[in-house]
Short mmCIF file of C-alpha atoms in Angstrom, two decimals:
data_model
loop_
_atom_site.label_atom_id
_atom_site.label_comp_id
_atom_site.label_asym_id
_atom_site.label_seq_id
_atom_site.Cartn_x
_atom_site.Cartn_y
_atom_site.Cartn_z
CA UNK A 203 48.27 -58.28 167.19
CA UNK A 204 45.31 -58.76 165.26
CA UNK A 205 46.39 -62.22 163.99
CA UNK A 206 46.63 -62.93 168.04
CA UNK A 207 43.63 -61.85 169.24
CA UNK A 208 41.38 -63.45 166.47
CA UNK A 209 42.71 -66.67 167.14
CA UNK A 210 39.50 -67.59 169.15
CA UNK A 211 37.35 -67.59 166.13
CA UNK A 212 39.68 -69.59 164.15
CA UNK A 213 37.49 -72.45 164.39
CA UNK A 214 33.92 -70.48 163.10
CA UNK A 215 36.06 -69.21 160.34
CA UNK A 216 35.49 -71.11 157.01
CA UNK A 217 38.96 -69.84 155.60
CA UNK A 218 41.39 -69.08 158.23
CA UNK A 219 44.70 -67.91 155.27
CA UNK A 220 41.80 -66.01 153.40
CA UNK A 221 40.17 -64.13 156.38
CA UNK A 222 43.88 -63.56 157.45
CA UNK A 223 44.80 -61.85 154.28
CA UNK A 224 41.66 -60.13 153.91
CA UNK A 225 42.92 -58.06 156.91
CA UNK A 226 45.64 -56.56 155.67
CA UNK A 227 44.12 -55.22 152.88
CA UNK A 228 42.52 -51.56 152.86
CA UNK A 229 38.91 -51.10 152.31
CA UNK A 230 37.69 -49.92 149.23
CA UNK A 231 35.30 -47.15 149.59
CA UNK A 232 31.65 -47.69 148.53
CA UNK A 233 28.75 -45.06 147.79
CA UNK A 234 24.94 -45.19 147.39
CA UNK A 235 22.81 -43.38 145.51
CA UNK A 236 20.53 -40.49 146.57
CA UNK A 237 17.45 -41.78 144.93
CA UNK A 238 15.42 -38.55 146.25
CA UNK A 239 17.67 -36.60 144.03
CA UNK A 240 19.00 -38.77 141.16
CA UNK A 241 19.10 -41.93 139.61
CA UNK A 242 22.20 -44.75 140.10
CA UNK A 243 22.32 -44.31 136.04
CA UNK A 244 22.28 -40.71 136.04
CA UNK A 245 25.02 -40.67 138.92
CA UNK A 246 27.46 -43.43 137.62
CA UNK A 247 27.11 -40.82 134.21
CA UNK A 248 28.22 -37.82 136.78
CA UNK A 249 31.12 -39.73 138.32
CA UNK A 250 32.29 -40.95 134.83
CA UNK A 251 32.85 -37.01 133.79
CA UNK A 252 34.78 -36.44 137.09
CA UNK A 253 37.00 -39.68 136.04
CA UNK A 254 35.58 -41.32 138.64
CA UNK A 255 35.43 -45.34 137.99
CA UNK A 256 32.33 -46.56 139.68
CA UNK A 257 31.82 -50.27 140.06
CA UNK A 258 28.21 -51.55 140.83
CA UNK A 259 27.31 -53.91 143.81
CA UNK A 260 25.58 -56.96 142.22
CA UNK A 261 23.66 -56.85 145.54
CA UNK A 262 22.86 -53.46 146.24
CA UNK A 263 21.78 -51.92 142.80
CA UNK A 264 22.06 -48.48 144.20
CA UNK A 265 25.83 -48.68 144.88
CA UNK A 266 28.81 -48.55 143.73
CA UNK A 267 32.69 -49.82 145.02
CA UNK A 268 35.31 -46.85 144.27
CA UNK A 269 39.29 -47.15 144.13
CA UNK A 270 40.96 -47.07 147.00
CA UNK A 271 42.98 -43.44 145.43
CA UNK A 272 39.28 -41.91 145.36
CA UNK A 273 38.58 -39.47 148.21
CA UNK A 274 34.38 -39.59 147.44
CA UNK A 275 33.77 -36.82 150.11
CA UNK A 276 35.29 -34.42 148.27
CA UNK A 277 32.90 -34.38 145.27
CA UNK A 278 29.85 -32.12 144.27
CA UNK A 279 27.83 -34.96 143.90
CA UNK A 280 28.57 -35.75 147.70
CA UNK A 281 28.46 -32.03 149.04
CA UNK A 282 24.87 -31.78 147.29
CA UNK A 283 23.71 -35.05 148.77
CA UNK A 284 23.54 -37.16 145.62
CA UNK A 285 25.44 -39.83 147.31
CA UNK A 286 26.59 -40.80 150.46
CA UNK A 287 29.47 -43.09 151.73
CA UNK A 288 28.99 -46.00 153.33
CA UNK A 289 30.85 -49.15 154.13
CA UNK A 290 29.50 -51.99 152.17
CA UNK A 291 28.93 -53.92 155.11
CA UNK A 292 27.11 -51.04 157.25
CA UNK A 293 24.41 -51.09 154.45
CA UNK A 294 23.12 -55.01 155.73
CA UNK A 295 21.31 -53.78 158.71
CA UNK A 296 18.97 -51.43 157.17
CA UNK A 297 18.79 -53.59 153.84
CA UNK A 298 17.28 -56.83 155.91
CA UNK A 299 15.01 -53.93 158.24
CA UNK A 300 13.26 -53.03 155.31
CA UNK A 301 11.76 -50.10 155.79
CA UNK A 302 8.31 -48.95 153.73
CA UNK A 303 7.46 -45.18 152.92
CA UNK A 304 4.84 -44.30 155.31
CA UNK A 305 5.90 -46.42 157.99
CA UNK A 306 6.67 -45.98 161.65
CA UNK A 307 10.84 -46.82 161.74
CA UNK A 308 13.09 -46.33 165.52
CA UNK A 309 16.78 -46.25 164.80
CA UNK A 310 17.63 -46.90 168.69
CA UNK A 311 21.30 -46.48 168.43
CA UNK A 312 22.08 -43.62 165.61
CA UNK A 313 24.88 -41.73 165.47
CA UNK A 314 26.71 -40.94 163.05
CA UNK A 315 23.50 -41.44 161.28
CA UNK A 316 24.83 -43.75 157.97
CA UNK A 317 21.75 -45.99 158.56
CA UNK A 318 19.32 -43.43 159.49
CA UNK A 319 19.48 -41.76 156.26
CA UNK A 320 19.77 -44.99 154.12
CA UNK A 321 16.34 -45.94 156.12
CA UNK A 322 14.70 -42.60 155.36
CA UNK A 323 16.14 -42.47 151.59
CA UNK A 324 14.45 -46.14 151.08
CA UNK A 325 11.23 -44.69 153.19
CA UNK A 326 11.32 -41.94 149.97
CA UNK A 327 11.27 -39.86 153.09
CA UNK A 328 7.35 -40.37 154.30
CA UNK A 329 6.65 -41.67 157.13
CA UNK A 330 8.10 -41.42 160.48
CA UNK A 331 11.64 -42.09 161.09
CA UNK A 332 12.86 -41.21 164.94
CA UNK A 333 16.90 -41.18 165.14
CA UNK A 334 17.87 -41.72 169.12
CA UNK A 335 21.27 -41.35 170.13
CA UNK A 336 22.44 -40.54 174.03
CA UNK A 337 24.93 -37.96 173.26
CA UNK A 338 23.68 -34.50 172.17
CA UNK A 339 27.69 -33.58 170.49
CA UNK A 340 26.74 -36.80 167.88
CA UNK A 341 23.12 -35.50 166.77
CA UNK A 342 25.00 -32.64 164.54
CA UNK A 343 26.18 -35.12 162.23
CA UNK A 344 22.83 -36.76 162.30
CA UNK A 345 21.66 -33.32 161.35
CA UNK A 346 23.70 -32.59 158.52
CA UNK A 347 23.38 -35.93 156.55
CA UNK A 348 19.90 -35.43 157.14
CA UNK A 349 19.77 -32.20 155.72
CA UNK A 350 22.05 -32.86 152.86
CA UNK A 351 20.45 -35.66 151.75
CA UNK A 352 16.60 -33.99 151.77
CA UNK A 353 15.15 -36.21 154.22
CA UNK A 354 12.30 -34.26 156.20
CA UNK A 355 10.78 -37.31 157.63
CA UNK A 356 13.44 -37.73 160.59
CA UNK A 357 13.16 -36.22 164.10
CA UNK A 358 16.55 -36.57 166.28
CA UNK A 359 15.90 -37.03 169.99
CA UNK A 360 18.89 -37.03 172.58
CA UNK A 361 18.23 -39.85 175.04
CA UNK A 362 19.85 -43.59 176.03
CA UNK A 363 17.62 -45.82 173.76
CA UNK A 364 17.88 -48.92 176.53
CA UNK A 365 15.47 -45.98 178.57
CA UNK A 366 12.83 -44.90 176.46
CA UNK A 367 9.34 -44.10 178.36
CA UNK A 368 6.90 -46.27 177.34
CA UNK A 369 4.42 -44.13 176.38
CA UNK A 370 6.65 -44.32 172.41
CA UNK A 371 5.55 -46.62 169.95
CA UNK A 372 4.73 -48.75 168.91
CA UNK A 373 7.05 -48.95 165.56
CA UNK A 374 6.55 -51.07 162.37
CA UNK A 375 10.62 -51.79 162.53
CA UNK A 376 13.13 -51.41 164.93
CA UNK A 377 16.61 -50.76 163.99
CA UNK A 378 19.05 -52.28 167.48
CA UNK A 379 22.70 -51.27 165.57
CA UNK A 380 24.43 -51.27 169.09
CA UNK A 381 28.07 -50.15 170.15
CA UNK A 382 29.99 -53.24 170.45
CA UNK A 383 33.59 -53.74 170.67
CA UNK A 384 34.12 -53.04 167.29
CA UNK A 385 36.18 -55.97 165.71
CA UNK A 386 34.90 -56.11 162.50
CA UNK A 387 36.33 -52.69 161.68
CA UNK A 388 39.93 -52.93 161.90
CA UNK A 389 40.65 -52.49 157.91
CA UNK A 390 39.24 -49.73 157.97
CA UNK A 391 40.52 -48.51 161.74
CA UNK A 392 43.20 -50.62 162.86
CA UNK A 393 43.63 -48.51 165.59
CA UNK A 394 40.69 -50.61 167.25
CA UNK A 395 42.85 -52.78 168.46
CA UNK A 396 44.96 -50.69 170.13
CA UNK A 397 42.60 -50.00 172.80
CA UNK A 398 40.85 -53.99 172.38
CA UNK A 399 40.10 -55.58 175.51
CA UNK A 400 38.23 -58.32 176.72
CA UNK A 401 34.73 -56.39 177.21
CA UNK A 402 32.31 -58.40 175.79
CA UNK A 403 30.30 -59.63 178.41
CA UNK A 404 30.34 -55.92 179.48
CA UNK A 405 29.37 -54.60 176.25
CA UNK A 406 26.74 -57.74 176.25
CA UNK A 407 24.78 -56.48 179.14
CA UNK A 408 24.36 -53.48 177.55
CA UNK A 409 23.38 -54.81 174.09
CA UNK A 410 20.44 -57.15 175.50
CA UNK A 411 19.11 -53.96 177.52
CA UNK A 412 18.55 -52.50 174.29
CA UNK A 413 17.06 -54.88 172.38
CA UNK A 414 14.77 -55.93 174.75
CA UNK A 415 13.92 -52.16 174.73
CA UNK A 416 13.94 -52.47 170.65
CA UNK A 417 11.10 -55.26 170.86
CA UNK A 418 9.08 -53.28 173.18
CA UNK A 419 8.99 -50.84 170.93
CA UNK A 420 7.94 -52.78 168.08
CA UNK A 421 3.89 -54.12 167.25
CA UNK A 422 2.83 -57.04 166.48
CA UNK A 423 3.90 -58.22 163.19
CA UNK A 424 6.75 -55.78 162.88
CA UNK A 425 10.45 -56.21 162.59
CA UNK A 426 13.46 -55.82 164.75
CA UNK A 427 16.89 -56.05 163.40
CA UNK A 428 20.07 -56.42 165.44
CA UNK A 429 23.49 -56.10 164.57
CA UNK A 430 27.23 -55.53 165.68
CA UNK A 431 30.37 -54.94 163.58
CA UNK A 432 32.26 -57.47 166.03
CA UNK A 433 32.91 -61.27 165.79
CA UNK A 434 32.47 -62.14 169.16
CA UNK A 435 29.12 -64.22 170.35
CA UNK A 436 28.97 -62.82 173.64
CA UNK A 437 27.78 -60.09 171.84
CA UNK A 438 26.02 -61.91 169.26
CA UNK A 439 25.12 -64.77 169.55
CA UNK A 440 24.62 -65.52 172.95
CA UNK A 441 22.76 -61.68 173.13
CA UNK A 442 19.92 -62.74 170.79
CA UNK A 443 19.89 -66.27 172.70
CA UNK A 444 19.05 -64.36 175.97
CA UNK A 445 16.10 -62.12 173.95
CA UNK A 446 14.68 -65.30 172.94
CA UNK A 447 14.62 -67.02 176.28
CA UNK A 448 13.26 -63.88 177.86
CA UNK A 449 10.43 -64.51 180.13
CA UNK A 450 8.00 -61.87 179.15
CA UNK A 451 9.05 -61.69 175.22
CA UNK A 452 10.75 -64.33 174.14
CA UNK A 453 7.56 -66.45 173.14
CA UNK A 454 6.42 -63.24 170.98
CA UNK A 455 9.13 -63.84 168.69
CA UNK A 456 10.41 -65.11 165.31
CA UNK A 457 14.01 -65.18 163.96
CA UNK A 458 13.61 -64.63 159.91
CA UNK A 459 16.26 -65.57 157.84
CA UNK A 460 19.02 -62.88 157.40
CA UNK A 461 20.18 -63.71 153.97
CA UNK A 462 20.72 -61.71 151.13
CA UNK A 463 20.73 -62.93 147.43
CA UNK A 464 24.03 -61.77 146.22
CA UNK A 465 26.14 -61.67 149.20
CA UNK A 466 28.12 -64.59 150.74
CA UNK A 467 27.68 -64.94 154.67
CA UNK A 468 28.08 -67.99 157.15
CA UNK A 469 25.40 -69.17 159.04
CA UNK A 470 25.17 -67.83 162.90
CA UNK A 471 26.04 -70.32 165.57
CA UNK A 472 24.28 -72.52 167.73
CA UNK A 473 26.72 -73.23 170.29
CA UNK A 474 30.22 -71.88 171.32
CA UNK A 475 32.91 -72.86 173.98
CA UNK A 476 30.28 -75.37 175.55
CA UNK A 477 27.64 -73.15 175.43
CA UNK A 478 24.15 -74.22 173.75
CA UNK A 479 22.07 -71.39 171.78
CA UNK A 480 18.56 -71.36 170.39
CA UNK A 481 18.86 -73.72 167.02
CA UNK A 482 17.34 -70.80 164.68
CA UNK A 483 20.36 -68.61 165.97
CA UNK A 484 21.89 -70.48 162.27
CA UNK A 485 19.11 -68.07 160.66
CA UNK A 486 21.49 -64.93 161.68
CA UNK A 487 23.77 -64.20 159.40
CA UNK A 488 27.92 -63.86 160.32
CA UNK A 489 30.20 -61.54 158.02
CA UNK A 490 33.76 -62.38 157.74
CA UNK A 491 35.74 -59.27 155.31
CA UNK A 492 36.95 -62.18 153.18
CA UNK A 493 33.99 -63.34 152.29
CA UNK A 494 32.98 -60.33 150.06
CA UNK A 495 36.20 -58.36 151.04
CA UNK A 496 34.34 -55.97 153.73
CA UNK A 497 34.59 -55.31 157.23
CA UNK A 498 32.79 -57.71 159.64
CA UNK A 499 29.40 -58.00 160.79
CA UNK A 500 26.53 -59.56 162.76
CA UNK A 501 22.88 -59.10 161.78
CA UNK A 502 19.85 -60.62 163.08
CA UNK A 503 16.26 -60.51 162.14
CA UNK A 504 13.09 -60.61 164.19
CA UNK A 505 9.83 -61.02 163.86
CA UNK A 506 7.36 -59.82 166.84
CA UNK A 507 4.36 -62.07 166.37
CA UNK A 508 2.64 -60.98 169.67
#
């Protein structure tokens, strides 16, 4: 089924056999270090005593791939927040945000919280960090990981993020991580498509609502980062495309380069099925899981310069 419905990206895909056969492999779990309780060194050392084979990210200094027979939520080191698991992939967003201790930081979409903690570990918890998520039954997990991890620099507010009042802000960086139709994650839930439909342009409506709402809420000279775990450029794309065409902010903004030294990605697209896009949509960066043997992703970077 997958095979089927993936079809319509054959053509953006560099390697169609090697993307193909990337998805039928299980993920690998990956963890980061807790650097407001430990070192990498000092946890790698910790692990190693468990019999716990860490291997480091070249990219991400902080983390380390497990084997796929390691169940990492089950360790001390996790229950006392010296780690936390993340996918590999889920770690770009915040990574290309790049948030400063002592900053302002909006995570507009957060639940289950994975890059609301990585932001306030890499804030070295000072600052302000606000975590907004619409339903209340999701900020509990926010909670926790919050609380496990030592972060006291987070507030949790229940609320659609597309509806904030206007009176917030502004933020130094804005964190749009919206729910998208979720393509990228299949190794790691195939069940995904089970339920798969053609929703995009749906979910697409939604997704520009809140990162318009995501620039609004950022000052001049900060930074907005969007992403999706999905493949699709309705909801990509063609998403950022409409932000920077938008009448009242479009002009105010920048796309910065979304590239990480280290990790392979493609370039984003500038046009699809007939359809023209902004030329500096190639500064986004595309994910396929057989490119570093991940899920799939989408991230965009922008700069408000007005």
């Amino acid at each position: 089924m997958e095979n089927k419905i993936f079809q319509r990206y054959r053509d953006i895909v560099d390697d169609w056999d090697a993307f193909v056969d990337a998805l039928k492999r299980p993920l690998r779990p990956v963890i980061w270090t807790n650097t407001l309780r430990t070192t990498a060194e000092k946890l790698r050392a910790w692990l190693a005593e468990e019999g716990v084979a860490t291997e480091p990210l070249t990219w991400y200094p902080q983390a380390f791939r497990l084997g796929a027979e390691v169940s990492p939520g089950k360790s001390l080191a996790f229950v006392t927040g010296h780690y936390h698991v993340q996918e590999e992939v889920s770690l770009l967003p915040v990574t290309l945000l790049d948030p400063r201790p002592g900053e302002r930081v909006l995570d507009l979409c957060a639940a289950p919280g994975n890059k609301t903690i990585q932001a306030g570990v890499r804030m070295q918890s000072r600052g302000t960090l606000i975590a907004v998520d619409k339903k209340r039954q999701r900020s509990g997990i926010i909670r926790h990981n919050l609380e496990r991890l030592g972060i006291t620099c987070a507030a949790i507010t229940v609320a659609d993020g597309s509806s904030l009042p206007r009176s917030w802000g502004p933020f130094d960086r804005v964190l749009a991580d919206v729910p998208c139709t979720c393509e990228g994650t299949t190794r790691r839930n195939p069940e995904v498509m089970l339920r798969w439909q053609l929703s995009s342009q749906k979910q697409a409506e939604k997704q520009l609502e809140l990162l318009q709402k995501a620039v609004q809420k950022c000052r001049a000279g900060g930074r907005v980062v969007y992403s999706t775990c999905t493949y699709a450029p309705e909801e990509n794309e063609a998403v950022v495309d409409a932000m920077l065409r938008d009448d009242e902010l479009g002009e105010s903004l920048e796309v910065l380069p979304a590239r990480i030294e280290g990790f392979r990605s493609l370039d984003g697209l500038t046009s699809w099925r007939g359809r023209r896009f902004d030329d500096r949509l190639s500064r986004t960066m595309r994910v396929f899981p057989h490119l570093n043997d991940t899920g799939g992703f989408f991230v965009a970077v922008l700069e408000r310069t007005g």
